[in-house]
């Protein structure tokens, strides 16, 4: 265990050095993450006007999309975009020779980036709160539950992203697969609009997919729109999807490495 912690500590240092080296690119990426919910915020506030849409007034939409910005930051995952390059360029070879599963450096870099970019996220959130005056008044139990919900959401999206990345072992071009994945996630996660705004049958579909529990659930929890029973169901869904995704990822990885070794050999 201590050895694994030492490895993670070294990986954190390496990842932090990379973040500083490419800090301009990271900030540009962060700006892109910020712009999307802000645009949605303005659109839905304008649509609501002085009234409400599915129980959301203008200040409620402000609260929703500011929280979406926070959740999006902690749930973003980019490694599926890199795997095609890792395989094509052969950089995965040295990763497979290490006595450590390649997922661990990705976990470390993911955590490092999200921690490092808090220096951009925090003042941005404060500025948006001052400009849009959102209503965020959750009960104490919901506010305390937000952090574990956010951690589980980040773990779930990371694992889902790694599952998608495994497609690179079977096809040399996974751009279309990645784009389809993000399109489905964007629609059914509550990123474009609160799920309450969607027709009932789409809400039903979203509950059967993992994306709602990774995005909309922590937001609705912090907004105080869930009962304690609904919160427990949400945590159960997060944990259940993490278990299922982990098992599926382990299965895919075993077959992917065998295929990679056979092709490379």
PDB file of C-alpha atoms in Angstrom:
ATOM      1  CA  UNK A   1       0.000   0.000   0.000  1.00  0.00           C
ATOM      2  CA  UNK A   2       2.825   2.387   0.897  1.00  0.00           C
ATOM      3  CA  UNK A   3       4.522   1.563  -2.399  1.00  0.00           C
ATOM      4  CA  UNK A   4       1.359   2.426  -4.310  1.00  0.00           C
ATOM      5  CA  UNK A   5       1.058   5.720  -2.416  1.00  0.00           C
ATOM      6  CA  UNK A   6       4.691   6.539  -3.243  1.00  0.00           C
ATOM      7  CA  UNK A   7       4.017   5.802  -6.917  1.00  0.00           C
ATOM      8  CA  UNK A   8       0.970   8.060  -6.849  1.00  0.00           C
ATOM      9  CA  UNK A   9       2.955  10.826  -5.170  1.00  0.00           C
ATOM     10  CA  UNK A  10       5.591  10.672  -7.893  1.00  0.00           C
ATOM     11  CA  UNK A  11       2.919  10.613 -10.571  1.00  0.00           C
ATOM     12  CA  UNK A  12       1.267  13.662  -9.014  1.00  0.00           C
ATOM     13  CA  UNK A  13       4.585  15.522  -9.226  1.00  0.00           C
ATOM     14  CA  UNK A  14       5.043  14.531 -12.869  1.00  0.00           C
ATOM     15  CA  UNK A  15       1.462  15.486 -13.736  1.00  0.00           C
ATOM     16  CA  UNK A  16       1.797  18.833 -11.967  1.00  0.00           C
ATOM     17  CA  UNK A  17       4.960  19.593 -13.925  1.00  0.00           C
ATOM     18  CA  UNK A  18       3.085  18.809 -17.144  1.00  0.00           C
ATOM     19  CA  UNK A  19       0.214  21.088 -16.091  1.00  0.00           C
ATOM     20  CA  UNK A  20       2.632  23.972 -15.556  1.00  0.00           C
ATOM     21  CA  UNK A  21       4.344  23.280 -18.870  1.00  0.00           C
ATOM     22  CA  UNK A  22       1.069  23.409 -20.777  1.00  0.00           C
ATOM     23  CA  UNK A  23      -0.748  25.873 -18.508  1.00  0.00           C
ATOM     24  CA  UNK A  24      -1.952  28.088 -21.382  1.00  0.00           C
ATOM     25  CA  UNK A  25      -3.560  25.123 -23.129  1.00  0.00           C
ATOM     26  CA  UNK A  26      -5.133  24.006 -19.858  1.00  0.00           C
ATOM     27  CA  UNK A  27      -6.611  27.453 -19.272  1.00  0.00           C
ATOM     28  CA  UNK A  28      -8.028  27.512 -22.813  1.00  0.00           C
ATOM     29  CA  UNK A  29      -9.610  24.120 -22.185  1.00  0.00           C
ATOM     30  CA  UNK A  30     -11.006  25.410 -18.891  1.00  0.00           C
ATOM     31  CA  UNK A  31     -12.522  28.422 -20.654  1.00  0.00           C
ATOM     32  CA  UNK A  32     -14.300  26.031 -23.009  1.00  0.00           C
ATOM     33  CA  UNK A  33     -15.685  24.121 -20.021  1.00  0.00           C
ATOM     34  CA  UNK A  34     -16.879  27.403 -18.499  1.00  0.00           C
ATOM     35  CA  UNK A  35     -18.512  28.839 -21.627  1.00  0.00           C
ATOM     36  CA  UNK A  36     -20.890  25.942 -22.267  1.00  0.00           C
ATOM     37  CA  UNK A  37     -22.937  26.145 -19.026  1.00  0.00           C
ATOM     38  CA  UNK A  38     -22.843  29.950 -19.081  1.00  0.00           C
ATOM     39  CA  UNK A  39     -24.381  29.989 -22.575  1.00  0.00           C
ATOM     40  CA  UNK A  40     -27.068  27.520 -21.470  1.00  0.00           C
ATOM     41  CA  UNK A  41     -27.671  29.636 -18.372  1.00  0.00           C
ATOM     42  CA  UNK A  42     -28.343  32.781 -20.387  1.00  0.00           C
ATOM     43  CA  UNK A  43     -30.573  30.940 -22.876  1.00  0.00           C
ATOM     44  CA  UNK A  44     -32.771  29.301 -20.243  1.00  0.00           C
ATOM     45  CA  UNK A  45     -32.961  32.450 -18.122  1.00  0.00           C
ATOM     46  CA  UNK A  46     -34.198  34.328 -21.182  1.00  0.00           C
ATOM     47  CA  UNK A  47     -36.716  31.569 -21.921  1.00  0.00           C
ATOM     48  CA  UNK A  48     -38.029  31.609 -18.348  1.00  0.00           C
ATOM     49  CA  UNK A  49     -38.314  35.393 -18.216  1.00  0.00           C
ATOM     50  CA  UNK A  50     -40.426  36.359 -15.195  1.00  0.00           C
ATOM     51  CA  UNK A  51     -42.106  32.945 -15.070  1.00  0.00           C
ATOM     52  CA  UNK A  52     -41.049  29.339 -14.582  1.00  0.00           C
ATOM     53  CA  UNK A  53     -40.225  26.316 -16.741  1.00  0.00           C
ATOM     54  CA  UNK A  54     -40.745  22.925 -15.072  1.00  0.00           C
ATOM     55  CA  UNK A  55     -40.389  24.560 -11.675  1.00  0.00           C
ATOM     56  CA  UNK A  56     -37.266  26.541 -12.573  1.00  0.00           C
ATOM     57  CA  UNK A  57     -37.349  30.353 -12.392  1.00  0.00           C
ATOM     58  CA  UNK A  58     -34.543  32.516 -13.763  1.00  0.00           C
ATOM     59  CA  UNK A  59     -32.508  32.417 -10.535  1.00  0.00           C
ATOM     60  CA  UNK A  60     -33.054  28.648 -10.288  1.00  0.00           C
ATOM     61  CA  UNK A  61     -31.573  28.210 -13.767  1.00  0.00           C
ATOM     62  CA  UNK A  62     -28.632  30.330 -12.642  1.00  0.00           C
ATOM     63  CA  UNK A  63     -28.097  28.037  -9.654  1.00  0.00           C
ATOM     64  CA  UNK A  64     -28.423  24.923 -11.817  1.00  0.00           C
ATOM     65  CA  UNK A  65     -25.845  25.954 -14.405  1.00  0.00           C
ATOM     66  CA  UNK A  66     -23.362  27.355 -11.907  1.00  0.00           C
ATOM     67  CA  UNK A  67     -23.491  24.006 -10.120  1.00  0.00           C
ATOM     68  CA  UNK A  68     -23.227  22.308 -13.523  1.00  0.00           C
ATOM     69  CA  UNK A  69     -19.972  24.178 -14.076  1.00  0.00           C
ATOM     70  CA  UNK A  70     -18.600  22.785 -10.808  1.00  0.00           C
ATOM     71  CA  UNK A  71     -19.799  19.245 -11.468  1.00  0.00           C
ATOM     72  CA  UNK A  72     -18.550  19.328 -15.068  1.00  0.00           C
ATOM     73  CA  UNK A  73     -15.091  20.276 -13.879  1.00  0.00           C
ATOM     74  CA  UNK A  74     -14.871  17.342 -11.491  1.00  0.00           C
ATOM     75  CA  UNK A  75     -16.405  14.831 -13.897  1.00  0.00           C
ATOM     76  CA  UNK A  76     -14.622  15.701 -17.132  1.00  0.00           C
ATOM     77  CA  UNK A  77     -12.518  12.913 -18.603  1.00  0.00           C
ATOM     78  CA  UNK A  78     -10.270  13.147 -21.654  1.00  0.00           C
ATOM     79  CA  UNK A  79      -8.201   9.933 -21.774  1.00  0.00           C
ATOM     80  CA  UNK A  80     -10.407   8.261 -24.392  1.00  0.00           C
ATOM     81  CA  UNK A  81      -9.188  10.934 -26.844  1.00  0.00           C
ATOM     82  CA  UNK A  82      -5.576   9.904 -26.147  1.00  0.00           C
ATOM     83  CA  UNK A  83      -5.787   6.118 -26.425  1.00  0.00           C
ATOM     84  CA  UNK A  84      -5.899   6.013 -30.210  1.00  0.00           C
ATOM     85  CA  UNK A  85      -2.629   8.003 -30.255  1.00  0.00           C
ATOM     86  CA  UNK A  86      -1.060   5.857 -27.507  1.00  0.00           C
ATOM     87  CA  UNK A  87      -1.699   2.693 -29.473  1.00  0.00           C
ATOM     88  CA  UNK A  88      -0.829   4.079 -32.899  1.00  0.00           C
ATOM     89  CA  UNK A  89       2.444   5.654 -31.709  1.00  0.00           C
ATOM     90  CA  UNK A  90       3.395   2.715 -29.502  1.00  0.00           C
ATOM     91  CA  UNK A  91       3.617   4.710 -26.255  1.00  0.00           C
ATOM     92  CA  UNK A  92       1.365   2.130 -24.621  1.00  0.00           C
ATOM     93  CA  UNK A  93       4.155  -0.440 -24.912  1.00  0.00           C
ATOM     94  CA  UNK A  94       6.237   1.070 -22.127  1.00  0.00           C
ATOM     95  CA  UNK A  95       3.135   1.505 -19.964  1.00  0.00           C
ATOM     96  CA  UNK A  96       2.397  -2.218 -20.230  1.00  0.00           C
ATOM     97  CA  UNK A  97       5.969  -3.055 -19.166  1.00  0.00           C
ATOM     98  CA  UNK A  98       5.589  -1.191 -15.875  1.00  0.00           C
ATOM     99  CA  UNK A  99       4.551  -3.129 -12.743  1.00  0.00           C
ATOM    100  CA  UNK A 100       1.539  -0.854 -12.450  1.00  0.00           C
ATOM    101  CA  UNK A 101      -1.743  -0.833 -14.313  1.00  0.00           C
ATOM    102  CA  UNK A 102      -1.840   2.042 -16.869  1.00  0.00           C
ATOM    103  CA  UNK A 103      -5.036   3.321 -15.294  1.00  0.00           C
ATOM    104  CA  UNK A 104      -3.130   4.613 -12.255  1.00  0.00           C
ATOM    105  CA  UNK A 105      -1.150   7.355 -14.080  1.00  0.00           C
ATOM    106  CA  UNK A 106      -4.417   8.476 -15.675  1.00  0.00           C
ATOM    107  CA  UNK A 107      -6.082   8.667 -12.268  1.00  0.00           C
ATOM    108  CA  UNK A 108      -3.186  10.723 -10.943  1.00  0.00           C
ATOM    109  CA  UNK A 109      -3.166  13.133 -13.892  1.00  0.00           C
ATOM    110  CA  UNK A 110      -6.944  13.481 -13.673  1.00  0.00           C
ATOM    111  CA  UNK A 111      -6.839  14.417  -9.994  1.00  0.00           C
ATOM    112  CA  UNK A 112      -3.863  16.739 -10.482  1.00  0.00           C
ATOM    113  CA  UNK A 113      -5.496  18.663 -13.321  1.00  0.00           C
ATOM    114  CA  UNK A 114      -8.772  19.116 -11.478  1.00  0.00           C
ATOM    115  CA  UNK A 115      -6.980  20.290  -8.349  1.00  0.00           C
ATOM    116  CA  UNK A 116      -4.638  22.617 -10.243  1.00  0.00           C
ATOM    117  CA  UNK A 117      -7.459  24.258 -12.218  1.00  0.00           C
ATOM    118  CA  UNK A 118      -9.362  25.190  -9.070  1.00  0.00           C
ATOM    119  CA  UNK A 119      -7.367  28.421  -9.249  1.00  0.00           C
ATOM    120  CA  UNK A 120      -9.490  29.256 -12.308  1.00  0.00           C
ATOM    121  CA  UNK A 121     -12.750  27.600 -11.274  1.00  0.00           C
ATOM    122  CA  UNK A 122     -13.194  29.182  -7.836  1.00  0.00           C
ATOM    123  CA  UNK A 123     -12.985  32.863  -8.881  1.00  0.00           C
ATOM    124  CA  UNK A 124     -15.152  32.076 -11.927  1.00  0.00           C
ATOM    125  CA  UNK A 125     -17.890  30.579  -9.751  1.00  0.00           C
ATOM    126  CA  UNK A 126     -17.720  33.513  -7.336  1.00  0.00           C
ATOM    127  CA  UNK A 127     -18.024  35.962 -10.243  1.00  0.00           C
ATOM    128  CA  UNK A 128     -21.029  34.110 -11.708  1.00  0.00           C
ATOM    129  CA  UNK A 129     -22.744  34.083  -8.299  1.00  0.00           C
ATOM    130  CA  UNK A 130     -22.290  37.843  -7.996  1.00  0.00           C
ATOM    131  CA  UNK A 131     -23.601  38.470 -11.525  1.00  0.00           C
ATOM    132  CA  UNK A 132     -26.563  36.077 -11.688  1.00  0.00           C
ATOM    133  CA  UNK A 133     -27.623  35.930  -8.006  1.00  0.00           C
ATOM    134  CA  UNK A 134     -28.622  32.229  -7.946  1.00  0.00           C
ATOM    135  CA  UNK A 135     -30.850  30.610  -5.333  1.00  0.00           C
ATOM    136  CA  UNK A 136     -28.947  27.762  -3.646  1.00  0.00           C
ATOM    137  CA  UNK A 137     -30.535  26.858  -0.315  1.00  0.00           C
ATOM    138  CA  UNK A 138     -30.221  23.098   0.236  1.00  0.00           C
ATOM    139  CA  UNK A 139     -31.042  21.470   3.566  1.00  0.00           C
ATOM    140  CA  UNK A 140     -27.977  20.698   5.650  1.00  0.00           C
ATOM    141  CA  UNK A 141     -28.059  16.954   4.928  1.00  0.00           C
ATOM    142  CA  UNK A 142     -28.130  17.623   1.156  1.00  0.00           C
ATOM    143  CA  UNK A 143     -25.239  20.101   1.339  1.00  0.00           C
ATOM    144  CA  UNK A 144     -23.169  17.573   3.309  1.00  0.00           C
ATOM    145  CA  UNK A 145     -24.035  14.878   0.774  1.00  0.00           C
ATOM    146  CA  UNK A 146     -22.911  16.954  -2.196  1.00  0.00           C
ATOM    147  CA  UNK A 147     -19.173  16.234  -1.815  1.00  0.00           C
ATOM    148  CA  UNK A 148     -19.478  12.404  -1.687  1.00  0.00           C
ATOM    149  CA  UNK A 149     -21.949  12.578  -4.580  1.00  0.00           C
ATOM    150  CA  UNK A 150     -19.419  14.641  -6.544  1.00  0.00           C
ATOM    151  CA  UNK A 151     -16.591  12.201  -5.786  1.00  0.00           C
ATOM    152  CA  UNK A 152     -18.676   9.221  -6.885  1.00  0.00           C
ATOM    153  CA  UNK A 153     -19.755  11.108 -10.019  1.00  0.00           C
ATOM    154  CA  UNK A 154     -16.121  11.794 -10.883  1.00  0.00           C
ATOM    155  CA  UNK A 155     -15.196   8.141 -10.362  1.00  0.00           C
ATOM    156  CA  UNK A 156     -18.108   6.996 -12.528  1.00  0.00           C
ATOM    157  CA  UNK A 157     -17.313   9.291 -15.465  1.00  0.00           C
ATOM    158  CA  UNK A 158     -13.635   8.341 -15.277  1.00  0.00           C
ATOM    159  CA  UNK A 159     -14.457   4.639 -15.495  1.00  0.00           C
ATOM    160  CA  UNK A 160     -16.985   5.205 -18.293  1.00  0.00           C
ATOM    161  CA  UNK A 161     -14.358   7.152 -20.219  1.00  0.00           C
ATOM    162  CA  UNK A 162     -11.872   4.318 -19.846  1.00  0.00           C
ATOM    163  CA  UNK A 163     -14.461   1.842 -21.106  1.00  0.00           C
ATOM    164  CA  UNK A 164     -14.959   3.988 -24.207  1.00  0.00           C
ATOM    165  CA  UNK A 165     -11.181   4.230 -24.623  1.00  0.00           C
ATOM    166  CA  UNK A 166     -10.960   0.438 -24.925  1.00  0.00           C
ATOM    167  CA  UNK A 167     -12.564   0.713 -28.373  1.00  0.00           C
ATOM    168  CA  UNK A 168      -9.162   1.891 -29.605  1.00  0.00           C
ATOM    169  CA  UNK A 169      -7.887  -1.694 -29.322  1.00  0.00           C
ATOM    170  CA  UNK A 170     -10.402  -2.857 -31.945  1.00  0.00           C
ATOM    171  CA  UNK A 171     -10.459   0.109 -34.322  1.00  0.00           C
ATOM    172  CA  UNK A 172      -7.780   2.592 -35.321  1.00  0.00           C
ATOM    173  CA  UNK A 173     -10.214   5.519 -35.504  1.00  0.00           C
ATOM    174  CA  UNK A 174     -12.379   6.094 -32.452  1.00  0.00           C
ATOM    175  CA  UNK A 175     -13.181   9.776 -32.973  1.00  0.00           C
ATOM    176  CA  UNK A 176     -16.754   8.981 -34.066  1.00  0.00           C
ATOM    177  CA  UNK A 177     -17.251   6.686 -31.062  1.00  0.00           C
ATOM    178  CA  UNK A 178     -16.001   9.384 -28.682  1.00  0.00           C
ATOM    179  CA  UNK A 179     -18.228  12.019 -30.248  1.00  0.00           C
ATOM    180  CA  UNK A 180     -21.278   9.745 -30.060  1.00  0.00           C
ATOM    181  CA  UNK A 181     -20.534   9.001 -26.405  1.00  0.00           C
ATOM    182  CA  UNK A 182     -20.294  12.689 -25.521  1.00  0.00           C
ATOM    183  CA  UNK A 183     -23.427  13.520 -27.519  1.00  0.00           C
ATOM    184  CA  UNK A 184     -25.493  10.934 -25.633  1.00  0.00           C
ATOM    185  CA  UNK A 185     -23.982  12.037 -22.324  1.00  0.00           C
ATOM    186  CA  UNK A 186     -24.652  15.695 -23.094  1.00  0.00           C
ATOM    187  CA  UNK A 187     -28.318  15.031 -23.781  1.00  0.00           C
ATOM    188  CA  UNK A 188     -29.155  12.528 -21.023  1.00  0.00           C
ATOM    189  CA  UNK A 189     -26.944  13.893 -18.237  1.00  0.00           C
ATOM    190  CA  UNK A 190     -28.809  17.145 -17.728  1.00  0.00           C
ATOM    191  CA  UNK A 191     -26.072  19.263 -19.298  1.00  0.00           C
ATOM    192  CA  UNK A 192     -28.181  20.861 -22.023  1.00  0.00           C
ATOM    193  CA  UNK A 193     -31.184  21.357 -19.744  1.00  0.00           C
ATOM    194  CA  UNK A 194     -32.454  20.134 -16.376  1.00  0.00           C
ATOM    195  CA  UNK A 195     -33.981  16.699 -16.854  1.00  0.00           C
ATOM    196  CA  UNK A 196     -37.320  17.981 -15.519  1.00  0.00           C
ATOM    197  CA  UNK A 197     -37.623  20.030 -18.702  1.00  0.00           C
ATOM    198  CA  UNK A 198     -37.451  16.916 -20.912  1.00  0.00           C
ATOM    199  CA  UNK A 199     -40.538  14.880 -21.933  1.00  0.00           C
ATOM    200  CA  UNK A 200     -41.426  12.061 -19.534  1.00  0.00           C
ATOM    201  CA  UNK A 201     -40.209   9.242 -21.794  1.00  0.00           C
ATOM    202  CA  UNK A 202     -36.780  10.865 -22.125  1.00  0.00           C
ATOM    203  CA  UNK A 203     -36.614  11.292 -18.357  1.00  0.00           C
ATOM    204  CA  UNK A 204     -37.325   7.571 -18.031  1.00  0.00           C
ATOM    205  CA  UNK A 205     -34.528   6.727 -20.466  1.00  0.00           C
ATOM    206  CA  UNK A 206     -32.114   8.981 -18.596  1.00  0.00           C
ATOM    207  CA  UNK A 207     -32.774   7.117 -15.339  1.00  0.00           C
ATOM    208  CA  UNK A 208     -31.728   3.875 -17.013  1.00  0.00           C
ATOM    209  CA  UNK A 209     -28.404   5.345 -18.162  1.00  0.00           C
ATOM    210  CA  UNK A 210     -25.428   6.240 -15.959  1.00  0.00           C
ATOM    211  CA  UNK A 211     -25.135   9.864 -17.078  1.00  0.00           C
ATOM    212  CA  UNK A 212     -27.894  11.318 -14.927  1.00  0.00           C
ATOM    213  CA  UNK A 213     -26.227   9.983 -11.790  1.00  0.00           C
ATOM    214  CA  UNK A 214     -22.911  11.513 -12.818  1.00  0.00           C
ATOM    215  CA  UNK A 215     -24.207  15.009 -13.595  1.00  0.00           C
ATOM    216  CA  UNK A 216     -27.829  15.871 -12.763  1.00  0.00           C
ATOM    217  CA  UNK A 217     -27.958  13.969  -9.467  1.00  0.00           C
ATOM    218  CA  UNK A 218     -25.274  15.984  -7.586  1.00  0.00           C
ATOM    219  CA  UNK A 219     -26.761  19.219  -8.927  1.00  0.00           C
ATOM    220  CA  UNK A 220     -30.340  18.412  -7.928  1.00  0.00           C
ATOM    221  CA  UNK A 221     -29.051  17.244  -4.543  1.00  0.00           C
ATOM    222  CA  UNK A 222     -27.326  20.581  -3.898  1.00  0.00           C
ATOM    223  CA  UNK A 223     -30.369  22.491  -5.105  1.00  0.00           C
ATOM    224  CA  UNK A 224     -32.478  20.761  -2.470  1.00  0.00           C
ATOM    225  CA  UNK A 225     -34.828  19.295  -5.087  1.00  0.00           C
ATOM    226  CA  UNK A 226     -34.502  15.704  -3.830  1.00  0.00           C
ATOM    227  CA  UNK A 227     -35.989  13.943  -0.835  1.00  0.00           C
ATOM    228  CA  UNK A 228     -33.785  11.815   1.389  1.00  0.00           C
ATOM    229  CA  UNK A 229     -35.224   8.686  -0.223  1.00  0.00           C
ATOM    230  CA  UNK A 230     -34.432  10.005  -3.711  1.00  0.00           C
ATOM    231  CA  UNK A 231     -30.911  10.871  -2.537  1.00  0.00           C
ATOM    232  CA  UNK A 232     -30.373   7.325  -1.265  1.00  0.00           C
ATOM    233  CA  UNK A 233     -31.597   5.969  -4.603  1.00  0.00           C
ATOM    234  CA  UNK A 234     -29.145   8.290  -6.364  1.00  0.00           C
ATOM    235  CA  UNK A 235     -26.201   7.138  -4.253  1.00  0.00           C
ATOM    236  CA  UNK A 236     -27.234   3.532  -4.841  1.00  0.00           C
ATOM    237  CA  UNK A 237     -27.351   4.152  -8.588  1.00  0.00           C
ATOM    238  CA  UNK A 238     -23.895   5.759  -8.523  1.00  0.00           C
ATOM    239  CA  UNK A 239     -22.342   2.899  -6.574  1.00  0.00           C
ATOM    240  CA  UNK A 240     -24.156   0.294  -8.668  1.00  0.00           C
ATOM    241  CA  UNK A 241     -22.972   1.818 -11.939  1.00  0.00           C
ATOM    242  CA  UNK A 242     -19.408   2.109 -10.607  1.00  0.00           C
ATOM    243  CA  UNK A 243     -19.403  -1.608  -9.728  1.00  0.00           C
ATOM    244  CA  UNK A 244     -20.874  -2.619 -13.090  1.00  0.00           C
ATOM    245  CA  UNK A 245     -18.539  -0.335 -15.048  1.00  0.00           C
ATOM    246  CA  UNK A 246     -15.479  -1.541 -13.123  1.00  0.00           C
ATOM    247  CA  UNK A 247     -16.351  -5.164 -13.836  1.00  0.00           C
ATOM    248  CA  UNK A 248     -16.962  -4.446 -17.518  1.00  0.00           C
ATOM    249  CA  UNK A 249     -13.714  -2.485 -17.744  1.00  0.00           C
ATOM    250  CA  UNK A 250     -11.724  -5.357 -16.207  1.00  0.00           C
ATOM    251  CA  UNK A 251     -13.286  -7.747 -18.714  1.00  0.00           C
ATOM    252  CA  UNK A 252     -12.540  -5.446 -21.658  1.00  0.00           C
ATOM    253  CA  UNK A 253      -8.971  -4.777 -20.503  1.00  0.00           C
ATOM    254  CA  UNK A 254      -8.087  -8.463 -20.363  1.00  0.00           C
ATOM    255  CA  UNK A 255      -9.315  -9.023 -23.900  1.00  0.00           C
ATOM    256  CA  UNK A 256      -7.874  -5.726 -25.163  1.00  0.00           C
ATOM    257  CA  UNK A 257      -4.338  -6.523 -23.914  1.00  0.00           C
ATOM    258  CA  UNK A 258      -4.477  -9.986 -25.465  1.00  0.00           C
ATOM    259  CA  UNK A 259      -5.538  -8.520 -28.758  1.00  0.00           C
ATOM    260  CA  UNK A 260      -2.871  -5.810 -28.566  1.00  0.00           C
ATOM    261  CA  UNK A 261      -0.146  -8.369 -27.801  1.00  0.00           C
ATOM    262  CA  UNK A 262      -1.273 -10.582 -30.664  1.00  0.00           C
ATOM    263  CA  UNK A 263      -1.310  -7.721 -33.167  1.00  0.00           C
ATOM    264  CA  UNK A 264       1.930  -6.223 -31.870  1.00  0.00           C
ATOM    265  CA  UNK A 265       3.646  -9.573 -31.832  1.00  0.00           C
TER     266      UNK A 265
END
